[in-house]
Amino acid sequence: MVVMFTTLLVRFYTNPIPSWHISPLAGQAAGCPITSSFTGLPTLLVLDALVMEW
């Protein structure tokens, strides 16, 4: 937690590198589907396996 909230990281993520041509809000909009796809399917598979065993 301490590493996540240091001012260096907060400054980096609130003001991304200009050559990236992306805003923090656009970065969040792009990252959400990526993380959802990597966590959603495995979670459903584990849930399905647990229900089948029960």
Coordinates of N, CA, C and O in Angstrom, one line a residue:
M1 N 0.8 -1.2 0.0 CA 0.0 0.0 0.0 C 0.9 1.3 0.0 O 0.5 2.2 -0.7
V2 N 1.9 1.2 0.7 CA 2.8 2.4 0.8 C 3.4 2.7 -0.5 O 3.4 3.9 -1.0
V3 N 3.8 1.7 -1.3 CA 4.4 1.9 -2.6 C 3.3 2.5 -3.5 O 3.6 3.4 -4.4
M4 N 2.1 2.0 -3.5 CA 1.1 2.5 -4.4 C 0.7 4.0 -4.2 O 0.3 4.7 -5.1
F5 N 0.8 4.5 -3.0 CA 0.4 5.8 -2.7 C 1.5 6.8 -2.5 O 1.3 7.9 -2.0
T6 N 2.7 6.5 -2.9 CA 3.8 7.5 -2.9 C 3.5 8.5 -4.0 O 2.9 8.3 -5.0
T7 N 4.0 9.7 -3.7 CA 3.7 10.8 -4.7 C 4.3 10.6 -6.0 O 3.8 11.0 -7.0
L8 N 5.4 9.8 -6.1 CA 6.0 9.6 -7.4 C 5.1 8.8 -8.3 O 4.9 9.1 -9.5
L9 N 4.5 7.7 -7.8 CA 3.5 6.9 -8.6 C 2.2 7.7 -8.9 O 1.7 7.6 -10.0
V10 N 1.7 8.4 -7.9 CA 0.5 9.2 -8.1 C 0.7 10.2 -9.2 O -0.1 10.4 -10.1
R11 N 1.9 10.9 -9.2 CA 2.2 11.9 -10.2 C 2.3 11.2 -11.6 O 1.8 11.8 -12.6
F12 N 2.9 10.1 -11.7 CA 3.1 9.4 -12.9 C 1.7 9.0 -13.6 O 1.5 9.2 -14.8
Y13 N 0.8 8.5 -12.8 CA -0.4 8.0 -13.3 C -1.4 9.2 -13.5 O -2.4 9.0 -14.3
T14 N -1.3 10.3 -12.9 CA -2.2 11.4 -13.1 C -1.7 12.3 -14.3 O -2.5 12.9 -14.9
N15 N -0.5 12.2 -14.6 CA 0.1 12.9 -15.8 C 0.9 12.0 -16.6 O 2.1 11.9 -16.6
P16 N 0.2 11.2 -17.5 CA 1.0 10.2 -18.3 C 1.9 10.9 -19.3 O 1.8 12.1 -19.6
I17 N 2.9 10.1 -19.8 CA 3.8 10.6 -20.8 C 3.1 11.2 -22.0 O 2.3 10.5 -22.6
P18 N 3.4 12.4 -22.4 CA 2.6 13.0 -23.5 C 2.7 12.2 -24.8 O 1.7 12.2 -25.6
S19 N 3.8 11.6 -25.1 CA 3.9 10.8 -26.3 C 3.0 9.6 -26.4 O 2.8 9.1 -27.5
W20 N 2.4 9.2 -25.3 CA 1.4 8.1 -25.3 C 0.1 8.5 -25.8 O -0.7 7.7 -26.2
H21 N -0.2 9.8 -25.8 CA -1.5 10.4 -26.3 C -2.7 9.7 -25.7 O -3.6 9.3 -26.3
I22 N -2.7 9.6 -24.4 CA -3.8 9.0 -23.6 C -4.0 9.8 -22.4 O -3.1 10.3 -21.7
S23 N -5.3 9.9 -22.0 CA -5.6 10.6 -20.7 C -5.8 9.5 -19.7 O -6.0 8.4 -20.0
P24 N -5.8 9.9 -18.4 CA -6.0 9.0 -17.3 C -7.3 8.3 -17.4 O -7.5 7.1 -17.2
L25 N -8.4 9.0 -17.8 CA -9.7 8.4 -18.0 C -9.7 7.4 -19.1 O -10.3 6.3 -19.0
A26 N -9.1 7.7 -20.2 CA -9.1 6.8 -21.3 C -8.3 5.6 -21.0 O -8.6 4.5 -21.4
G27 N -7.2 5.7 -20.2 CA -6.4 4.6 -19.7 C -7.3 3.7 -18.8 O -7.2 2.4 -19.0
Q28 N -8.1 4.2 -18.0 CA -9.0 3.4 -17.2 C -10.0 2.7 -18.0 O -10.3 1.5 -17.8
A29 N -10.5 3.4 -19.0 CA -11.5 2.8 -19.9 C -10.9 1.6 -20.7 O -11.6 0.6 -21.0
A30 N -9.6 1.7 -21.1 CA -9.0 0.7 -21.8 C -8.6 -0.5 -20.9 O -8.6 -1.6 -21.3
G31 N -8.2 -0.2 -19.7 CA -7.7 -1.2 -18.8 C -8.8 -2.1 -18.2 O -8.6 -3.2 -17.8
C32 N -10.0 -1.5 -18.0 CA -11.1 -2.3 -17.4 C -11.5 -3.5 -18.1 O -11.5 -4.6 -17.5
P33 N -11.7 -3.5 -19.4 CA -12.0 -4.7 -20.1 C -10.9 -5.8 -20.1 O -11.1 -7.0 -20.1
I34 N -9.7 -5.3 -20.1 CA -8.5 -6.2 -20.1 C -8.5 -7.0 -18.8 O -8.4 -8.2 -18.7
T35 N -8.6 -6.3 -17.6 CA -8.6 -6.9 -16.3 C -9.8 -7.8 -16.1 O -9.8 -8.8 -15.5
S36 N -11.0 -7.3 -16.6 CA -12.2 -8.1 -16.5 C -12.1 -9.4 -17.2 O -12.5 -10.5 -16.7
S37 N -11.5 -9.4 -18.4 CA -11.4 -10.7 -19.2 C -10.4 -11.6 -18.5 O -10.6 -12.8 -18.6
F38 N -9.4 -11.2 -17.9 CA -8.4 -12.1 -17.3 C -8.9 -12.6 -15.9 O -8.5 -13.7 -15.5
T39 N -9.8 -11.9 -15.3 CA -10.3 -12.4 -14.0 C -11.6 -13.0 -14.0 O -12.0 -13.9 -13.2
G40 N -12.5 -12.6 -15.0 CA -13.8 -13.1 -15.1 C -13.9 -14.6 -15.4 O -14.6 -15.4 -14.7
L41 N -13.3 -15.0 -16.5 CA -13.4 -16.4 -17.0 C -12.8 -17.4 -16.0 O -13.4 -18.3 -15.6
P42 N -11.6 -17.1 -15.4 CA -11.1 -18.1 -14.5 C -11.9 -18.2 -13.2 O -12.1 -19.3 -12.7
T43 N -12.5 -17.1 -12.8 CA -13.4 -17.1 -11.6 C -14.6 -17.9 -11.9 O -15.1 -18.7 -11.1
L44 N -15.2 -17.8 -13.1 CA -16.4 -18.6 -13.5 C -16.0 -20.1 -13.6 O -16.8 -20.9 -13.2
L45 N -14.8 -20.4 -14.1 CA -14.4 -21.8 -14.2 C -14.3 -22.4 -12.8 O -14.7 -23.6 -12.6
V46 N -13.7 -21.7 -11.9 CA -13.5 -22.2 -10.5 C -14.8 -22.3 -9.8 O -15.1 -23.3 -9.2
L47 N -15.7 -21.4 -10.0 CA -17.0 -21.4 -9.4 C -17.8 -22.6 -10.0 O -18.5 -23.4 -9.2
D48 N -17.7 -22.9 -11.3 CA -18.4 -24.0 -11.9 C -17.8 -25.3 -11.3 O -18.6 -26.2 -11.0
A49 N -16.5 -25.4 -11.2 CA -15.9 -26.6 -10.6 C -16.4 -26.9 -9.2 O -16.7 -28.0 -8.8
L50 N -16.5 -25.8 -8.4 CA -16.9 -26.0 -7.0 C -18.4 -26.4 -7.0 O -18.8 -27.2 -6.1
V51 N -19.2 -25.8 -7.8 CA -20.7 -26.2 -7.8 C -20.8 -27.6 -8.3 O -21.6 -28.4 -7.7
M52 N -20.0 -28.1 -9.3 CA -20.1 -29.4 -9.7 C -19.7 -30.4 -8.6 O -20.3 -31.5 -8.5
E53 N -18.7 -30.1 -7.8 CA -18.2 -30.9 -6.7 C -19.2 -31.0 -5.6 O -19.3 -31.9 -4.9
W54 N -19.9 -29.9 -5.4 CA -20.9 -29.8 -4.3 C -22.0 -30.7 -4.6 O -22.6 -31.4 -3.9

